[in-house]
mmCIF file of C-alpha atoms in Angstrom:
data_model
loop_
_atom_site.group_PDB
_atom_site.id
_atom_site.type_symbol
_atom_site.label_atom_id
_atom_site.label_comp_id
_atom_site.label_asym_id
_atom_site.label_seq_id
_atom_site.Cartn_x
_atom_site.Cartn_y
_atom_site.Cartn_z
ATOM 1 C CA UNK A 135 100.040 90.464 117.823
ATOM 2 C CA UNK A 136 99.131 87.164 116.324
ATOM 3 C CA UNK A 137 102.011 85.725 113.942
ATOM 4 C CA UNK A 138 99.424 84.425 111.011
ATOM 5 C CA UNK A 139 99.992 83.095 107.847
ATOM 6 C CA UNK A 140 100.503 85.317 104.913
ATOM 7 C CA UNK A 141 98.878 85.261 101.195
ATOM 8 C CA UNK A 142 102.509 85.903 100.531
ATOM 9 C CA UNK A 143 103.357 82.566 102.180
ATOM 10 C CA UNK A 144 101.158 80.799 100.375
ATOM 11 C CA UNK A 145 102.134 82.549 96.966
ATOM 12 C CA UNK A 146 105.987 81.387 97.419
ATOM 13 C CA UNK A 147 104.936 77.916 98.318
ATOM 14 C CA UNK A 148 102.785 77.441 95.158
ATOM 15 C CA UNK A 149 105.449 78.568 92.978
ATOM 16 C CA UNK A 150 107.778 76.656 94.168
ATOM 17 C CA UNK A 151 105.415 73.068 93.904
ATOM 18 C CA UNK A 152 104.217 74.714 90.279
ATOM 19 C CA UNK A 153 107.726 75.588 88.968
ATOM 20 C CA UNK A 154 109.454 72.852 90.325
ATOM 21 C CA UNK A 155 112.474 74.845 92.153
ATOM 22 C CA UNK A 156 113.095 78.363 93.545
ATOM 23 C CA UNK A 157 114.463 80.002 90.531
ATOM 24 C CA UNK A 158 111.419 79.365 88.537
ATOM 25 C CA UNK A 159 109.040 80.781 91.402
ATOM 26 C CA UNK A 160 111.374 83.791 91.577
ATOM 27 C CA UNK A 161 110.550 84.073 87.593
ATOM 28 C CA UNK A 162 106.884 83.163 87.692
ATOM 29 C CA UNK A 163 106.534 86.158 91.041
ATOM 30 C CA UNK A 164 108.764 88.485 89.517
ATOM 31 C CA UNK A 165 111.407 88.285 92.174
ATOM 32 C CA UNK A 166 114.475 87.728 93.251
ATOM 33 C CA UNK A 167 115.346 84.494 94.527
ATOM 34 C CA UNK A 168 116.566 85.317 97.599
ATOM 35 C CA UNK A 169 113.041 86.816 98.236
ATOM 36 C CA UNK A 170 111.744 83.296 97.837
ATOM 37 C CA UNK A 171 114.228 81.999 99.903
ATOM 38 C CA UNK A 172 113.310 84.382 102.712
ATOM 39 C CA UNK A 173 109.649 83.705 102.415
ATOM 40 C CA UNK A 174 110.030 80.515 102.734
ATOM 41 C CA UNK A 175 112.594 80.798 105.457
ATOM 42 C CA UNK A 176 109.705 83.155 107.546
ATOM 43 C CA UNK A 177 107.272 80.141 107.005
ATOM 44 C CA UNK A 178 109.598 77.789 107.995
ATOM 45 C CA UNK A 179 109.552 80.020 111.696
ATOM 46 C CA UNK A 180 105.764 80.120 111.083
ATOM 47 C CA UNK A 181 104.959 76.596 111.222
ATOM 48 C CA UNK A 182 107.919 75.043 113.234
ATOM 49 C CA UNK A 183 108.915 72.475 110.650
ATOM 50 C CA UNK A 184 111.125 72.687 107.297
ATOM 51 C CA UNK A 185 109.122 73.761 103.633
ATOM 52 C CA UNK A 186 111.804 72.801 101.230
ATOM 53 C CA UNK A 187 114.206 70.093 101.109
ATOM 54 C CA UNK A 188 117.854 71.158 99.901
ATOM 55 C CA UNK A 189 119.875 69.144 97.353
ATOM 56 C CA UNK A 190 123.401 69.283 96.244
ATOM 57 C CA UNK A 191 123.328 70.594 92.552
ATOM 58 C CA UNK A 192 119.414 70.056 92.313
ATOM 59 C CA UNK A 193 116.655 72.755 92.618
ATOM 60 C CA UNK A 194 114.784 72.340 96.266
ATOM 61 C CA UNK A 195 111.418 70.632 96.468
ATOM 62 C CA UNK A 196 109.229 71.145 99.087
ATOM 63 C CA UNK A 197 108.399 68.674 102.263
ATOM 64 C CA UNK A 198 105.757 66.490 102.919
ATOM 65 C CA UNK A 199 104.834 68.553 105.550
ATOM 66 C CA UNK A 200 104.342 71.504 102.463
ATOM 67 C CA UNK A 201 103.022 69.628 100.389
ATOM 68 C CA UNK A 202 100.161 69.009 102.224
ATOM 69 C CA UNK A 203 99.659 72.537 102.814
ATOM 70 C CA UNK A 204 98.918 73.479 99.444
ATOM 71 C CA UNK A 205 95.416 73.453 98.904
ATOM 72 C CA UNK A 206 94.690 75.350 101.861
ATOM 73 C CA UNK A 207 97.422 77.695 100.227
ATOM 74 C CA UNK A 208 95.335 77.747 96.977
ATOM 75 C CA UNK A 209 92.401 78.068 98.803
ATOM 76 C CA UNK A 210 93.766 81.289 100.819
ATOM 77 C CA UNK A 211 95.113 82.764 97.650
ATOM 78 C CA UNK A 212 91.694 82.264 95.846
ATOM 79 C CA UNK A 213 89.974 83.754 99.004
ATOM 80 C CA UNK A 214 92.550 86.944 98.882
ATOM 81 C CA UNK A 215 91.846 87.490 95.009
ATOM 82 C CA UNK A 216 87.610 87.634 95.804
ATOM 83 C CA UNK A 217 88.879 90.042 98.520
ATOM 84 C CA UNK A 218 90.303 92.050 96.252
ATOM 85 C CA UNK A 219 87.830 91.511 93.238
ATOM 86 C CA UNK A 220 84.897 92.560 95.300
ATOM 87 C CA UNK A 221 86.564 95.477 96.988
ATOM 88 C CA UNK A 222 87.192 96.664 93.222
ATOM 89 C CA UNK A 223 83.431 96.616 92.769
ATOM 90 C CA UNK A 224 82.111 98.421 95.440
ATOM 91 C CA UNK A 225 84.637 101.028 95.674
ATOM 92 C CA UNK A 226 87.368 102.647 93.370
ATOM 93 C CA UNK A 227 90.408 100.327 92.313
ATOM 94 C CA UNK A 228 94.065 101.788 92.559
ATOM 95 C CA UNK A 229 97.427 100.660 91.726
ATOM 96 C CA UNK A 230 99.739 101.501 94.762
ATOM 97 C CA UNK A 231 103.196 102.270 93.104
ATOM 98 C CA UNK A 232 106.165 102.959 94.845
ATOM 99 C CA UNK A 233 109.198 104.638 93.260
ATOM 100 C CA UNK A 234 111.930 107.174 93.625
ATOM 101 C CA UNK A 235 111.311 110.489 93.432
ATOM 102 C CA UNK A 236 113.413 111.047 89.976
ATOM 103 C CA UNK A 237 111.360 108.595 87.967
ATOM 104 C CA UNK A 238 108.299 110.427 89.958
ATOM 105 C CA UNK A 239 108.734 113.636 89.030
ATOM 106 C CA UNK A 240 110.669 113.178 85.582
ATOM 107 C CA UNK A 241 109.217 109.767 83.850
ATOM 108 C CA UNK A 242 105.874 109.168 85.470
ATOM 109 C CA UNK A 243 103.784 112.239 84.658
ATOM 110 C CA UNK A 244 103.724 111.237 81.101
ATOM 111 C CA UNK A 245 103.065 107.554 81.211
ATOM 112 C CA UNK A 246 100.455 108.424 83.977
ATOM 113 C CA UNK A 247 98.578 110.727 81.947
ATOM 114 C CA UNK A 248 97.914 108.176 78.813
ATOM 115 C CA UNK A 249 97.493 105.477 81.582
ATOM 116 C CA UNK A 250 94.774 107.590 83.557
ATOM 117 C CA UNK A 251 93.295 108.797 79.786
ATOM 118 C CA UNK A 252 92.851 104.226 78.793
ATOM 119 C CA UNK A 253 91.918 103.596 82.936
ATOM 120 C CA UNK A 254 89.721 106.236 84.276
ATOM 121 C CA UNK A 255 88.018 104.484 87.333
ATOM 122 C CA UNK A 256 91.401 103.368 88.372
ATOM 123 C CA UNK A 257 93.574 105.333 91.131
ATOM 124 C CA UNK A 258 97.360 105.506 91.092
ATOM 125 C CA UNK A 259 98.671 105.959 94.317
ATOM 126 C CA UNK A 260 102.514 106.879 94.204
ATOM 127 C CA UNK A 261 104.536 106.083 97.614
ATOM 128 C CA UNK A 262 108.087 107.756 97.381
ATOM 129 C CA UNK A 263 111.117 106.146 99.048
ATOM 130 C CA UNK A 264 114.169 103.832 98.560
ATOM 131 C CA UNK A 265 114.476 101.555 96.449
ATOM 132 C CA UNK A 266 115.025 98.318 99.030
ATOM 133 C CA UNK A 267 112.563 99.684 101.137
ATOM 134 C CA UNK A 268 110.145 99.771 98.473
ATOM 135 C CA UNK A 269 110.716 96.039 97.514
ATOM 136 C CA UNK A 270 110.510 95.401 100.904
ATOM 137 C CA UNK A 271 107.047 96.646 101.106
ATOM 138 C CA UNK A 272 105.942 95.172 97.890
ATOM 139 C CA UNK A 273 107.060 92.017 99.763
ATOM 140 C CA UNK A 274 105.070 92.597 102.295
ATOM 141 C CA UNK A 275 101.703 93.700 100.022
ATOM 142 C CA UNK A 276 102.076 96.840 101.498
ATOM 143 C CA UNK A 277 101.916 98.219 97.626
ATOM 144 C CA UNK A 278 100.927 96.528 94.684
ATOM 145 C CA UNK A 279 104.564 97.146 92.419
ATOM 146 C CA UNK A 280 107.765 99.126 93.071
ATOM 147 C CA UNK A 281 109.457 100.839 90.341
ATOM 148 C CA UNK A 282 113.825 101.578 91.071
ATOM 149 C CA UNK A 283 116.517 102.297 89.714
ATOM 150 C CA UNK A 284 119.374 99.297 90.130
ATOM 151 C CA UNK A 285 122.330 97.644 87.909
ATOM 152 C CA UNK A 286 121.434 96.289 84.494
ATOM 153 C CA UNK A 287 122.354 92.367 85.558
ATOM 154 C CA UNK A 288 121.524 90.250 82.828
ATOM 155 C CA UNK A 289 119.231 87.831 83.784
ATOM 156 C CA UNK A 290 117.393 90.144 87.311
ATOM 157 C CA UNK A 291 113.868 89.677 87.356
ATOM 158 C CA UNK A 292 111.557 92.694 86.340
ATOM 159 C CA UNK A 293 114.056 95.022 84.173
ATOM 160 C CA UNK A 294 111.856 96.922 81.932
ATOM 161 C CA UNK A 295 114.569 99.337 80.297
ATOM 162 C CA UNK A 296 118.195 100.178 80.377
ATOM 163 C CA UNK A 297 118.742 103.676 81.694
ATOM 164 C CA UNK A 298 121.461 106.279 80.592
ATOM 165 C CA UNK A 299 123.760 108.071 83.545
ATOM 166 C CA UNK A 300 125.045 111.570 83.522
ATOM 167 C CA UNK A 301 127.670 113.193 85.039
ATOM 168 C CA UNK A 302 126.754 116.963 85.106
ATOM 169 C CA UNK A 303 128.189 120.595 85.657
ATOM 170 C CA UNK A 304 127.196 123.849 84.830
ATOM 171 C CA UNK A 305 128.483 125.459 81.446
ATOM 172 C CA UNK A 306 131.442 127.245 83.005
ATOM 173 C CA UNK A 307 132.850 124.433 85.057
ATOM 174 C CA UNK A 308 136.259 123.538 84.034
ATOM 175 C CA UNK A 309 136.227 119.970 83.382
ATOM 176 C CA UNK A 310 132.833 120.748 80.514
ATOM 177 C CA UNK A 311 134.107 120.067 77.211
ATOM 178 C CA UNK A 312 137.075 117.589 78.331
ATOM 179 C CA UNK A 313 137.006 114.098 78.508
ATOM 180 C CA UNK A 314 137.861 112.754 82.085
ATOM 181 C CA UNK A 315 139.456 109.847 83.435
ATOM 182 C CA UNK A 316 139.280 108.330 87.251
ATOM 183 C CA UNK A 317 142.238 111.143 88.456
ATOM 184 C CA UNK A 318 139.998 114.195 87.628
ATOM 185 C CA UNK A 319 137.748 112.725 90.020
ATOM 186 C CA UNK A 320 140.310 113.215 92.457
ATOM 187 C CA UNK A 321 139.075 115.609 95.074
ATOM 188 C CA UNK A 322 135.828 116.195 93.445
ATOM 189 C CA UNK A 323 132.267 115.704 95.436
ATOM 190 C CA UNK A 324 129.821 113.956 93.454
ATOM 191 C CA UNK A 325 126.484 115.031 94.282
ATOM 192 C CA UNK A 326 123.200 112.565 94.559
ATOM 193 C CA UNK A 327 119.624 112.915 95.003
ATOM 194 C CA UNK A 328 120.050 110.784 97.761
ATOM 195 C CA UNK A 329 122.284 110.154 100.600
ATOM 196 C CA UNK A 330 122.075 105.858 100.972
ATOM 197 C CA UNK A 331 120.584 103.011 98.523
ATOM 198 C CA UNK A 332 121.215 100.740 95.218
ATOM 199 C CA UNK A 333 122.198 103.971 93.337
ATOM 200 C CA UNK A 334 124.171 105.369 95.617
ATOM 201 C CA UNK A 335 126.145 102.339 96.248
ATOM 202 C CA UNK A 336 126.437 101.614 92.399
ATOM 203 C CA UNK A 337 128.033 104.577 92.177
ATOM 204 C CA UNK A 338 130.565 104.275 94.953
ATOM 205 C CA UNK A 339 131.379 101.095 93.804
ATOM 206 C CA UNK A 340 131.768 102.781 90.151
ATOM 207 C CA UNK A 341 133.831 105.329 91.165
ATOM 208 C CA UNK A 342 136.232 103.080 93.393
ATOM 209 C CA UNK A 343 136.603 100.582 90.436
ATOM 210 C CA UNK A 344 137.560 103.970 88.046
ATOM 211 C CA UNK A 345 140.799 104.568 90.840
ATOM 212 C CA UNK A 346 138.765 108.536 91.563
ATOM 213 C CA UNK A 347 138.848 109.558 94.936
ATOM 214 C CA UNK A 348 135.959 111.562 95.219
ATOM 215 C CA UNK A 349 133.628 112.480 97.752
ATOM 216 C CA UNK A 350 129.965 111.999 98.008
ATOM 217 C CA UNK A 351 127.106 114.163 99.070
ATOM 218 C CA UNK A 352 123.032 113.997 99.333
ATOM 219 C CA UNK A 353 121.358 117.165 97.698
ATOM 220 C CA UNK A 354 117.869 115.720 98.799
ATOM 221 C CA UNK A 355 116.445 115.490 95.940
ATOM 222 C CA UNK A 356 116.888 115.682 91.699
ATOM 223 C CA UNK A 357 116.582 119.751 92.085
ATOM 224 C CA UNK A 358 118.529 119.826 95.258
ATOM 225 C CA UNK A 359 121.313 117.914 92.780
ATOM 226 C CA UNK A 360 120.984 121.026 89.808
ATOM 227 C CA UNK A 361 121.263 123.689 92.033
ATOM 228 C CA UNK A 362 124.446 122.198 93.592
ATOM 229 C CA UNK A 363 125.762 121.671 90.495
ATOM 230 C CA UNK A 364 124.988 125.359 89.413
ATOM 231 C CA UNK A 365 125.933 127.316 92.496
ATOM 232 C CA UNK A 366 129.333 125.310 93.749
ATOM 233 C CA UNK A 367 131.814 123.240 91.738
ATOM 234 C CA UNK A 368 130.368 119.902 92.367
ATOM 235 C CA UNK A 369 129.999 116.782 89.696
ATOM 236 C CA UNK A 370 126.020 115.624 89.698
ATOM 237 C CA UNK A 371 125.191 112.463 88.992
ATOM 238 C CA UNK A 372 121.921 111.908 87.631
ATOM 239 C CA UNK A 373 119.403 109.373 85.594
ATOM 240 C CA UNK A 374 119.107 111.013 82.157
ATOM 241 C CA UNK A 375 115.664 111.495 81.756
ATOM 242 C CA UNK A 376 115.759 113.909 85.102
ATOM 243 C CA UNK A 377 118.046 116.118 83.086
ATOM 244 C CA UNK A 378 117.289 115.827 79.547
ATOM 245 C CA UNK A 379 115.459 118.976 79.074
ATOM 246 C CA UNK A 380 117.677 120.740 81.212
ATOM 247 C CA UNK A 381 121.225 119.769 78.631
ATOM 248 C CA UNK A 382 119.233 120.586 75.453
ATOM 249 C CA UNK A 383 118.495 123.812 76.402
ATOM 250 C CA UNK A 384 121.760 124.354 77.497
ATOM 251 C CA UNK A 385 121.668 125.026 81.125
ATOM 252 C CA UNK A 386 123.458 122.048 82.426
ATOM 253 C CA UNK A 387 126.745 119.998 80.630
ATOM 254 C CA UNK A 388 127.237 116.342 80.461
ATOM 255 C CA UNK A 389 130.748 115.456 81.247
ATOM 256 C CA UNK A 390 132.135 112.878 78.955
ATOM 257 C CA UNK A 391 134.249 109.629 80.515
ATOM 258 C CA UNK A 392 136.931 107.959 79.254
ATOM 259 C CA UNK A 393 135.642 104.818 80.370
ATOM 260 C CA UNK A 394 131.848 103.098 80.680
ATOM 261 C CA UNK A 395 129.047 104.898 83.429
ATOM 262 C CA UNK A 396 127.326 102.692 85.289
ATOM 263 C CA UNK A 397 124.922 100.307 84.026
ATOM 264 C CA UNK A 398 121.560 101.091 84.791
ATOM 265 C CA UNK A 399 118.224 100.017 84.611
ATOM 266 C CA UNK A 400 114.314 100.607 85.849
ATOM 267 C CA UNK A 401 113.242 97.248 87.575
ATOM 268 C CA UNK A 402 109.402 96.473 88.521
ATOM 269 C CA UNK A 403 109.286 94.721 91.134
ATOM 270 C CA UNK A 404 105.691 92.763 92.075
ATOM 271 C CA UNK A 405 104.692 89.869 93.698
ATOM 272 C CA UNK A 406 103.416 88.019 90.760
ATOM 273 C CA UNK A 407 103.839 88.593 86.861
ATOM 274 C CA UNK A 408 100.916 91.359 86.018
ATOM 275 C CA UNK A 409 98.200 89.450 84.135
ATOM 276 C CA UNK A 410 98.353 90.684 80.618
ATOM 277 C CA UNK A 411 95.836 93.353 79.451
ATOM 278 C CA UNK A 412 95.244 94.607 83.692
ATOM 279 C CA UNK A 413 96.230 97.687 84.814
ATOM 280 C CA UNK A 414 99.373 97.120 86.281
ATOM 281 C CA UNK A 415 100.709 95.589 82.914
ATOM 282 C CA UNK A 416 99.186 98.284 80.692
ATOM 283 C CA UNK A 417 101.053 101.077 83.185
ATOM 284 C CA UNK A 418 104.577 99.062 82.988
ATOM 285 C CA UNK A 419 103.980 98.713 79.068
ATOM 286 C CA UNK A 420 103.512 102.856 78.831
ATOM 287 C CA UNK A 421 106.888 103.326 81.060
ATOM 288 C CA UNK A 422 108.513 101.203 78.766
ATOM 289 C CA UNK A 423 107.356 102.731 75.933
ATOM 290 C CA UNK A 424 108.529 106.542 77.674
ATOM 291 C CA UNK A 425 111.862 105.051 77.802
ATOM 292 C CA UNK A 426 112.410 104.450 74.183
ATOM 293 C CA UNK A 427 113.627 107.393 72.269
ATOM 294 C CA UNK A 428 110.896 108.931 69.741
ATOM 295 C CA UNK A 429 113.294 108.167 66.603
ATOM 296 C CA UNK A 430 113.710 104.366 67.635
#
């Protein structure tokens, strides 16, 4: 198979000339940094010569050798976008969003439902998975934005909302109704929706930092996680919009911590900022708004 040049390519070399440095392409694409980095790194393999020039304490700047690649960069880019445009007006237009399959079944059906009421010739096509391969395949325009679940850092690109963590038993398990510390998490398995990824390894990290020894196990999925939690005398850890419904009516207990949860937040991840008033902004702008508590 041929080893062409990417849009993507072209995108990360723009922002760079445009924003005068990595860091403010990652901000202007809505990625990380090192995605930039690596982009640039798979064009340097591309086209056999270096793309940025690397100073001590200074943002890079790109070669000579970049530099005049960047209108036929624009050019591509421009090309891509009439692609796109014209494919939009001959046929149906979608949003491809990848996710996990909490904020899919949990979050999403509301949001989706006002978003498919204000965009009704426009397809949402959901892609479950995890969440680095789903950044991975925004990164490689495989799907237009991916929506996870990763730390709150201060200052990570894309963070729409922060997101609240439970720890959850049935009603007659013996630790509901105390407040817990890092020992009664000796011995304990703490059940997840899934067995590897960001969320997973937050919460090992979590649970390592709180001095608990407990063991971890992969239910499958968010139900997979309740029933555990209901039929053996396992700790579930969940986002708590997947089990909001399920602790006001009673059915499930929050267990309360004597120190912090994890912090957590949705991230949308895309390969450029969406343009105000499209689709892809209006559908981030109505998760956002599902995430803020009627009374706020």
């Amino acid at each position: 198979m041929a080893r062409d040049l990417e849009v993507r390519h072209c995108r990360a070399l723009v922002a760079v000339h445009d924003g005068g440095g990595v860091g403010a392409a990652a901000r202007a694409l809505g990625v990380a940094q090192s995605t930039v980095s690596e982009t640039l790194l798979s064009l340097e393999r591309l086209l056999g010569v270096p793309v940025t020039l690397r100073r001590a304490g200074r943002e890079a700047m790109l070669t000579p050798a970049a530099e005049a690649l960047l209108p036929h960069a624009r050019s591509l880019i421009a090309a891509s976008e009439a692609v796109m445009s014209a494919g939009a007006r001959h046929g149906r237009a979608s949003v491809r969003l990848g996710t996990v399959e909490s904020i899919s079944s949990f979050l999403l059906p509301d949001p989706l439902g006002a978003f498919r009421r204000q965009w009704p010739g426009i397809d949402v096509r959901i892609t479950i998975g995890l969440c680095e391969d789903l950044r991975r395949r925004v990164e490689r325009s495989e799907l237009d934005a991916a929506l996870t679940i990763e730390g709150a850092n201060q200052g990570a690109p894309g963070l729409l909302s922060p997101v609240g963590l439970r720890l959850i038993v049935a009603p007659g398990h013996p630790l509901a109704g105390r407040i817990m510390t890092g020992d009664d998490l000796a011995a304990r398995t703490l059940l997840l929706s899934d067995s590897e990824g960001s969320f997973n390894d937050l919460l090992r990290s979590w649970a390592a930092r709180a001095d608990g020894q407990a063991a971890f196990e992969s239910a499958g999925s968010v139900e997979g996680v309740k029933r555990g939690v209901l039929n053996a005398d396992a700790i579930g850890v969940l986002p708590d919009y997947a089990v909001a419904e399920d602790l006001a009516a009673g059915s499930l207990v929050a267990l309360r911590f004597d120190q912090p949860l994890p912090a957590i937040a949705l991230r949308l991840t895309t390969l450029a900022i969406p343009v105000t008033g499209s689709p892809l902004e209006s559908l981030a702008a109505r998760i956002r708004d599902a995430l803020i508590p009627a009374d706020d």
